[in-house]
CSV table of C-alpha atoms and ligand atoms in Angstrom, one decimal:
chain,number,residue,atom,x,y,z
A,838,UNK,CA,-3.9,-4.7,-26.1
A,839,UNK,CA,-2.1,-7.7,-27.5
A,840,UNK,CA,-3.1,-10.2,-24.8
A,841,UNK,CA,-6.3,-9.0,-23.0
A,842,UNK,CA,-6.6,-10.5,-19.5
A,843,UNK,CA,-9.2,-13.2,-19.1
A,844,UNK,CA,-9.5,-13.9,-15.4
A,845,UNK,CA,-8.0,-11.8,-12.6
A,846,UNK,CA,-8.2,-12.1,-8.8
A,847,UNK,CA,-7.3,-10.9,-5.4
A,848,UNK,CA,-6.1,-13.4,-2.9
A,849,UNK,CA,-6.0,-12.9,0.9
A,850,UNK,CA,-7.3,-14.4,4.1
A,851,UNK,CA,-9.8,-13.0,4.8
A,852,UNK,CA,-10.6,-11.4,1.5
A,853,UNK,CA,-14.4,-11.1,1.4
A,854,UNK,CA,-14.3,-7.5,2.6
A,855,UNK,CA,-11.9,-6.5,-0.3
A,856,UNK,CA,-13.0,-3.5,-2.4
A,857,UNK,CA,-10.8,-4.5,-5.3
A,858,UNK,CA,-13.3,-6.6,-7.2
A,859,UNK,CA,-15.8,-3.7,-7.4
A,860,UNK,CA,-13.0,-1.3,-8.5
A,861,UNK,CA,-11.5,-3.6,-11.1
A,862,UNK,CA,-14.7,-5.0,-12.5
A,863,UNK,CA,-16.0,-1.5,-13.1
A,864,UNK,CA,-12.7,-0.7,-14.9
A,865,UNK,CA,-12.7,-3.9,-17.0
A,866,UNK,CA,-16.3,-3.1,-18.1
A,867,UNK,CA,-15.4,0.5,-18.9
A,868,UNK,CA,-12.5,-0.8,-21.1
A,869,UNK,CA,-14.9,-3.2,-22.9
A,870,UNK,CA,-13.1,-6.3,-21.6
A,871,UNK,CA,-14.9,-9.4,-20.8
A,872,UNK,CA,-12.5,-10.4,-18.1
A,873,UNK,CA,-13.7,-10.8,-14.6
A,874,UNK,CA,-11.9,-10.1,-11.3
A,875,UNK,CA,-12.8,-12.3,-8.3
A,876,UNK,CA,-11.8,-12.5,-4.7
A,877,UNK,CA,-10.3,-15.8,-3.7
A,878,UNK,CA,-9.7,-16.8,-0.1
A,879,UNK,CA,-6.4,-18.7,0.1
A,880,UNK,CA,-5.0,-20.0,3.4
A,881,UNK,CA,-1.3,-19.9,3.9
A,882,UNK,CA,-0.9,-23.6,3.4
A,883,UNK,CA,-2.8,-23.4,0.1
A,884,UNK,CA,-0.5,-20.7,-1.4
A,885,UNK,CA,1.7,-23.0,-3.4
A,886,UNK,CA,-1.1,-25.0,-5.0
A,887,UNK,CA,-2.9,-21.7,-5.7
A,888,UNK,CA,0.2,-20.3,-7.4
A,889,UNK,CA,0.5,-23.4,-9.6
A,890,UNK,CA,-3.2,-23.3,-10.6
A,891,UNK,CA,-2.9,-19.6,-11.4
A,892,UNK,CA,-0.3,-20.3,-14.1
A,893,UNK,CA,-3.1,-21.9,-16.2
A,894,UNK,CA,-6.2,-20.3,-14.9
A,895,UNK,CA,-5.5,-16.6,-14.3
A,896,UNK,CA,-4.0,-13.7,-16.3
A,897,UNK,CA,-2.9,-12.0,-13.1
A,898,UNK,CA,-3.7,-11.5,-9.5
A,899,UNK,CA,-3.4,-9.1,-6.6
A,900,UNK,CA,-2.1,-10.3,-3.2
A,901,UNK,CA,-3.3,-8.8,0.0
A,902,UNK,CA,-2.7,-9.4,3.7
A,903,UNK,CA,-1.4,-11.7,5.0
A,904,UNK,CA,0.3,-13.1,1.9
A,905,UNK,CA,2.3,-10.3,0.4
A,906,UNK,CA,5.5,-11.8,1.6
A,907,UNK,CA,4.6,-15.4,1.7
A,908,UNK,CA,3.8,-15.5,-2.0
A,909,UNK,CA,7.3,-14.7,-3.0
A,910,UNK,CA,8.9,-18.2,-3.0
A,911,UNK,CA,6.2,-19.4,-5.4
A,912,UNK,CA,6.9,-16.8,-8.1
A,913,UNK,CA,9.3,-17.1,-11.0
A,914,UNK,CA,10.6,-13.5,-10.8
A,915,UNK,CA,10.2,-10.5,-8.6
A,916,UNK,CA,11.0,-6.9,-9.3
A,917,UNK,CA,14.1,-5.5,-7.4
A,918,UNK,CA,12.0,-3.2,-5.2
A,919,UNK,CA,9.5,-5.9,-4.3
A,920,UNK,CA,12.4,-8.2,-3.5
A,921,UNK,CA,14.0,-5.6,-1.2
A,922,UNK,CA,10.7,-4.8,0.6
A,923,UNK,CA,9.7,-8.4,0.8
A,924,UNK,CA,6.3,-7.5,-0.5
A,925,UNK,CA,4.4,-8.4,-3.7
A,926,UNK,CA,0.9,-7.1,-4.4
A,927,UNK,CA,0.6,-7.6,-8.1
A,928,UNK,CA,1.4,-10.8,-10.0
A,929,UNK,CA,1.3,-11.1,-13.8
A,930,UNK,CA,1.0,-14.5,-15.5
A,931,UNK,CA,3.1,-14.4,-18.6
A,932,UNK,CA,1.9,-16.1,-21.8
A,933,UNK,CA,4.2,-19.0,-21.1
A,934,UNK,CA,2.7,-19.5,-17.6
A,935,UNK,CA,5.4,-17.8,-15.5
A,936,UNK,CA,4.5,-15.7,-12.4
A,937,UNK,CA,6.1,-12.3,-12.3
A,938,UNK,CA,5.7,-10.3,-9.0
A,939,UNK,CA,6.0,-6.6,-8.2
A,940,UNK,CA,4.5,-4.1,-5.8
A,941,UNK,CA,2.3,-1.2,-6.8
A,942,UNK,CA,1.8,-0.1,-3.2
A,943,UNK,CA,4.6,2.5,-3.3
A,944,UNK,CA,3.3,4.0,-6.5
A,945,UNK,CA,-0.2,4.0,-4.9
A,946,UNK,CA,1.0,5.9,-1.9
A,947,UNK,CA,3.0,8.4,-4.0
A,948,UNK,CA,0.0,9.1,-6.2
A,949,UNK,CA,-2.3,9.4,-3.2
A,950,UNK,CA,0.0,11.9,-1.4
A,951,UNK,CA,0.4,13.9,-4.6
A,952,UNK,CA,-3.4,14.1,-5.0
A,953,UNK,CA,-4.2,14.7,-1.3
A,954,UNK,CA,-1.5,17.2,-0.4
A,955,UNK,CA,-0.2,18.5,-3.8
A,956,UNK,CA,3.1,16.8,-2.8
A,957,UNK,CA,4.8,16.9,-6.2
A,958,UNK,CA,8.3,15.8,-5.0
A,959,UNK,CA,8.9,13.4,-2.1
A,960,UNK,CA,11.9,15.6,-1.2
A,961,UNK,CA,9.6,18.5,-0.4
A,962,UNK,CA,8.9,17.1,3.1
A,963,UNK,CA,10.2,14.5,5.5
A,964,UNK,CA,7.9,11.4,5.7
A,965,UNK,CA,7.2,10.2,9.2
A,966,UNK,CA,5.8,6.7,9.4
A,967,UNK,CA,3.7,5.8,12.5
A,968,UNK,CA,4.2,2.0,12.4
A,969,UNK,CA,6.9,-0.1,10.8
A,970,UNK,CA,5.3,-3.4,9.9
A,971,UNK,CA,4.7,-4.9,6.5
A,972,UNK,CA,2.7,-1.9,5.2
A,973,UNK,CA,5.5,0.6,5.8
A,974,UNK,CA,8.2,-1.8,4.6
A,975,UNK,CA,6.2,-2.5,1.4
A,976,UNK,CA,6.4,1.2,0.3
A,977,UNK,CA,9.7,2.4,1.9
A,978,UNK,CA,12.0,1.2,-0.8
A,979,UNK,CA,9.8,2.6,-3.6
A,980,UNK,CA,9.7,6.0,-1.8
A,981,UNK,CA,13.5,6.0,-1.5
A,982,UNK,CA,13.8,5.0,-5.2
A,983,UNK,CA,11.5,7.9,-6.2
A,984,UNK,CA,13.0,10.9,-4.6
A,985,UNK,CA,12.3,10.7,-0.8
A,986,UNK,CA,15.2,12.3,1.0
A,987,UNK,CA,14.2,11.9,4.7
A,988,UNK,CA,12.3,9.0,6.2
A,989,UNK,CA,11.4,8.6,9.9
A,990,UNK,CA,9.9,5.6,11.6
A,991,UNK,CA,8.1,5.6,14.9
A,992,UNK,CA,7.3,2.1,16.0
A,993,UNK,CA,6.2,0.2,19.2
A,994,UNK,CA,9.0,-2.3,18.5
A,995,UNK,CA,12.0,-0.2,17.8
A,996,UNK,CA,14.2,-3.0,16.6
A,997,UNK,CA,11.8,-3.5,13.6
A,998,UNK,CA,12.3,0.1,12.7
A,999,UNK,CA,16.0,-0.2,13.0
A,1000,UNK,CA,16.1,-3.2,10.8
A,1001,UNK,CA,14.2,-1.4,8.1
A,1002,UNK,CA,16.4,1.7,8.4
A,1003,UNK,CA,19.5,-0.5,8.1
A,1004,UNK,CA,18.1,-2.3,5.1
A,1005,UNK,CA,17.3,1.0,3.4
A,1006,UNK,CA,20.7,2.4,4.1
A,1007,UNK,CA,22.5,-0.1,1.9
A,1008,UNK,CA,20.9,0.7,-1.4
A,1009,UNK,CA,20.2,4.3,-0.5
A,1010,UNK,CA,23.3,5.6,1.5
A,1011,UNK,CA,22.3,9.2,1.0
A,1012,UNK,CA,18.8,8.8,2.5
A,1013,UNK,CA,18.4,10.6,5.9
A,1014,UNK,CA,16.8,8.0,8.3
A,1015,UNK,CA,15.6,8.2,11.9
A,1016,UNK,CA,13.9,5.7,14.1
A,1017,UNK,CA,12.1,6.3,17.5
A,1018,UNK,CA,9.8,4.5,19.9
A,1019,UNK,CA,6.2,5.4,19.2
A,1020,UNK,CA,5.7,6.6,22.8
A,1021,UNK,CA,8.8,8.7,23.0
A,1022,UNK,CA,7.1,12.1,23.2
A,1023,UNK,CA,10.4,14.1,23.0
A,1024,UNK,CA,11.6,12.3,19.9
A,1025,UNK,CA,8.2,12.6,18.3
A,1026,UNK,CA,7.9,16.3,19.0
A,1027,UNK,CA,11.3,16.9,17.4
A,1028,UNK,CA,10.2,14.9,14.4
A,1029,UNK,CA,6.9,16.7,14.1
A,1030,UNK,CA,8.7,20.1,14.4
A,1031,UNK,CA,10.1,19.3,10.9
A,1032,UNK,CA,6.5,19.5,9.6
A,1033,UNK,CA,6.6,16.0,8.0
A,1034,UNK,CA,3.9,14.2,6.2
A,1035,UNK,CA,2.7,11.8,8.8
A,1036,UNK,CA,1.8,8.3,7.4
A,1037,UNK,CA,-0.2,6.0,9.6
A,1038,UNK,CA,0.7,2.4,8.7
A,1039,UNK,CA,-0.1,0.5,11.9
A,1040,UNK,CA,-3.1,-1.8,12.1
A,1041,UNK,CA,-4.5,0.3,14.8
A,1042,UNK,CA,-7.7,1.9,13.4
A,1043,UNK,CA,-8.9,-1.1,11.5
A,1044,UNK,CA,-11.5,-1.7,14.2
A,1045,UNK,CA,-14.0,1.2,14.6
A,1046,UNK,CA,-13.3,1.6,18.3
A,1047,UNK,CA,-9.5,1.7,18.0
A,1048,UNK,CA,-7.8,4.7,19.5
A,1049,UNK,CA,-5.1,6.6,17.6
A,1050,UNK,CA,-1.7,4.7,17.8
A,1051,UNK,CA,0.1,8.0,18.3
A,1052,UNK,CA,-0.5,10.8,20.9
A,1053,UNK,CA,-2.9,13.1,19.1
A,1054,UNK,CA,-2.1,16.0,21.4
A,1055,UNK,CA,1.1,16.4,19.4
A,1056,UNK,CA,-0.7,17.3,16.1
A,1057,UNK,CA,-0.3,20.8,14.7
A,1058,UNK,CA,-2.1,22.3,11.7
A,1059,UNK,CA,1.2,22.3,9.7
A,1060,UNK,CA,1.2,18.5,9.5
A,1061,UNK,CA,-0.3,16.6,6.6
A,1062,UNK,CA,-1.8,13.4,7.9
A,1063,UNK,CA,-2.3,10.3,5.7
A,1064,UNK,CA,-3.9,7.1,7.2
A,1065,UNK,CA,-3.4,3.9,5.1
A,1066,UNK,CA,-6.6,2.6,6.6
A,1067,UNK,CA,-9.6,3.4,4.5
A,1068,UNK,CA,-12.0,4.6,7.1
A,1069,UNK,CA,-12.3,7.7,9.3
A,1070,UNK,CA,-9.9,6.6,12.1
A,1071,UNK,CA,-9.5,8.3,15.5
A,1072,UNK,CA,-6.3,9.8,14.2
A,1073,UNK,CA,-8.0,11.3,11.1
A,1074,UNK,CA,-10.8,12.7,13.2
A,1075,UNK,CA,-8.4,14.6,15.4
A,1076,UNK,CA,-6.3,15.7,12.5
A,1077,UNK,CA,-9.4,17.2,10.9
A,1078,UNK,CA,-10.4,19.0,14.1
A,1079,UNK,CA,-6.9,20.4,14.5
A,1080,UNK,CA,-7.0,21.6,10.9
A,1081,UNK,CA,-4.4,19.3,9.3
A,1082,UNK,CA,-4.9,18.4,5.6
A,1083,UNK,CA,-5.7,14.7,5.9
A,1084,UNK,CA,-6.7,11.7,3.8
A,1085,UNK,CA,-7.6,8.1,4.4
A,1086,UNK,CA,-6.2,5.2,2.5
A,1087,UNK,CA,-8.7,5.1,-0.4
A,1088,UNK,CA,-6.4,7.1,-2.6
A,1089,UNK,CA,-3.6,4.5,-2.1
A,1090,UNK,CA,-6.0,1.6,-2.7
A,1091,UNK,CA,-7.2,3.4,-5.9
A,1092,UNK,CA,-3.8,4.2,-7.4
A,1093,UNK,CA,-2.2,0.8,-6.5
A,1094,UNK,CA,-5.1,-0.7,-8.4
A,1095,UNK,CA,-4.7,1.7,-11.3
A,1096,UNK,CA,-1.1,0.7,-11.7
A,1097,UNK,CA,-1.9,-3.1,-11.4
A,1098,UNK,CA,-4.5,-2.8,-14.1
A,1099,UNK,CA,-2.2,-0.9,-16.3
A,1100,UNK,CA,0.5,-3.6,-15.9
A,1101,UNK,CA,-2.0,-6.4,-16.8
A,1102,UNK,CA,-3.7,-4.6,-19.7
A,1103,UNK,CA,-0.9,-2.3,-21.0
A,1104,UNK,CA,-3.7,0.3,-21.4
A,1105,UNK,CA,-4.5,3.5,-19.5
A,1106,UNK,CA,-6.8,2.7,-16.6
A,1107,UNK,CA,-10.2,4.5,-16.3
A,1108,UNK,CA,-9.2,6.2,-13.0
A,1109,UNK,CA,-12.5,8.0,-12.3
A,1110,UNK,CA,-14.6,4.9,-13.0
A,1111,UNK,CA,-12.4,3.1,-10.5
A,1112,UNK,CA,-12.7,5.9,-7.9
A,1113,UNK,CA,-16.4,6.0,-8.1
A,1114,UNK,CA,-16.7,2.2,-7.9
A,1115,UNK,CA,-14.5,2.2,-4.9
A,1116,UNK,CA,-16.5,4.9,-3.1
A,1117,UNK,CA,-19.7,3.1,-3.9
A,1118,UNK,CA,-18.4,-0.2,-2.6
A,1119,UNK,CA,-17.0,1.4,0.6
A,1120,UNK,CA,-20.3,3.1,1.3
A,1121,UNK,CA,-22.0,-0.3,0.9
A,1122,UNK,CA,-24.0,0.8,-2.2
B,2285,ATR,P1,2.7,-6.9,9.9
B,2285,ATR,O1,2.6,-8.4,9.9
B,2285,ATR,O2,2.4,-6.2,8.6
B,2285,ATR,O3,4.0,-6.4,10.5
B,2285,ATR,P2,1.2,-6.2,12.2
B,2285,ATR,O4,1.9,-7.2,13.1
B,2285,ATR,O5,-0.3,-6.2,12.3
B,2285,ATR,O6,1.5,-6.3,10.7
B,2285,ATR,O7,1.7,-4.8,12.6
B,2285,ATR,C1,1.6,-3.7,11.8
B,2285,ATR,C2,2.1,-2.4,12.5
B,2285,ATR,O8,1.1,-2.1,13.5
B,2285,ATR,C3,3.4,-2.6,13.3
B,2285,ATR,O9,4.1,-1.4,13.1
B,2285,ATR,C4,3.0,-2.8,14.7
B,2285,ATR,O10,3.9,-2.5,15.7
B,2285,ATR,P3,5.0,-3.5,16.2
B,2285,ATR,O11,6.0,-3.6,15.1
B,2285,ATR,O12,5.5,-3.0,17.4
B,2285,ATR,O13,4.3,-4.9,16.3
B,2285,ATR,C5,1.8,-1.9,14.7
B,2285,ATR,N1,0.9,-2.1,15.8
B,2285,ATR,C6,0.0,-3.2,15.9
B,2285,ATR,N2,-0.7,-3.0,17.1
B,2285,ATR,C7,-0.3,-1.9,17.7
B,2285,ATR,C8,-0.6,-1.2,18.9
B,2285,ATR,N3,-1.6,-1.7,19.7
B,2285,ATR,N4,0.1,-0.1,19.2
B,2285,ATR,C9,1.0,0.4,18.4
B,2285,ATR,N5,1.4,-0.2,17.2
B,2285,ATR,C10,0.8,-1.3,16.9
């Protein structure tokens, strides 16, 4: 490593609940680096001053909700996919103090799907998103760039799904795209009949008592169900009872962190150390 990182961070608001410090500090220690990774709560109106301080004080930082889009104007450069998706989760501070932004969320989701469902190629199944907010948008362009051939979006606000589909159509004209209202049972049934990988990307499920955002009576064992939320949601519970292969968002959190660390250190990340730290932190150990 030519330039080992010194100080790393995750910013968000709130951010105290973040599992990233546990995961990254375990990895840094395993790599024998003295760098530390801290959580910093940054309010929206503090983003610019934070970004300016980061140029001198940090080697890199992760960005979590609600700042993945708002950070972009304060960066010096942004990768093409992050630019299109309007989402940055990983910022590298270059030796001359420039801020370079990219997103590792799409990579994280791809690696998690591969691990959970043996999904080697994204073209092997349609991907049906339940939800079309920032989380879906953050990964959609990466999926399209990495072999996805059919993306479907079911959302409460259909115009948001249409806007994303239109944005994807320009750089990826061969991509097969479909949008539907989340409560349109007929359209959902038709989509589910294609045996897609279902990707839950709404915020419904973050609270323990949240219901499933999609009608669970439609689930069949042929579906693979991935929930971006990293807890056992109502959707995942039904998926398990129906017999669907299913996974929560921990895999995505892990692999987006692996990629971020590899960007900062230019070294292979200790994946299993990070996975164990993540599981320990999630279980409150
Ligand atoms: P973001 O700022 O990332 O878009 P958000 O507003 O919390 O985040 O919404 C994330 C996703 O959860 C969206 O797809 C949102 O649907 P809308 O686009 O219709 O707002 C979805 N969502 C939030 N609450 C929901 C609910 N009660 N039922 C269904 N979908 C919901």
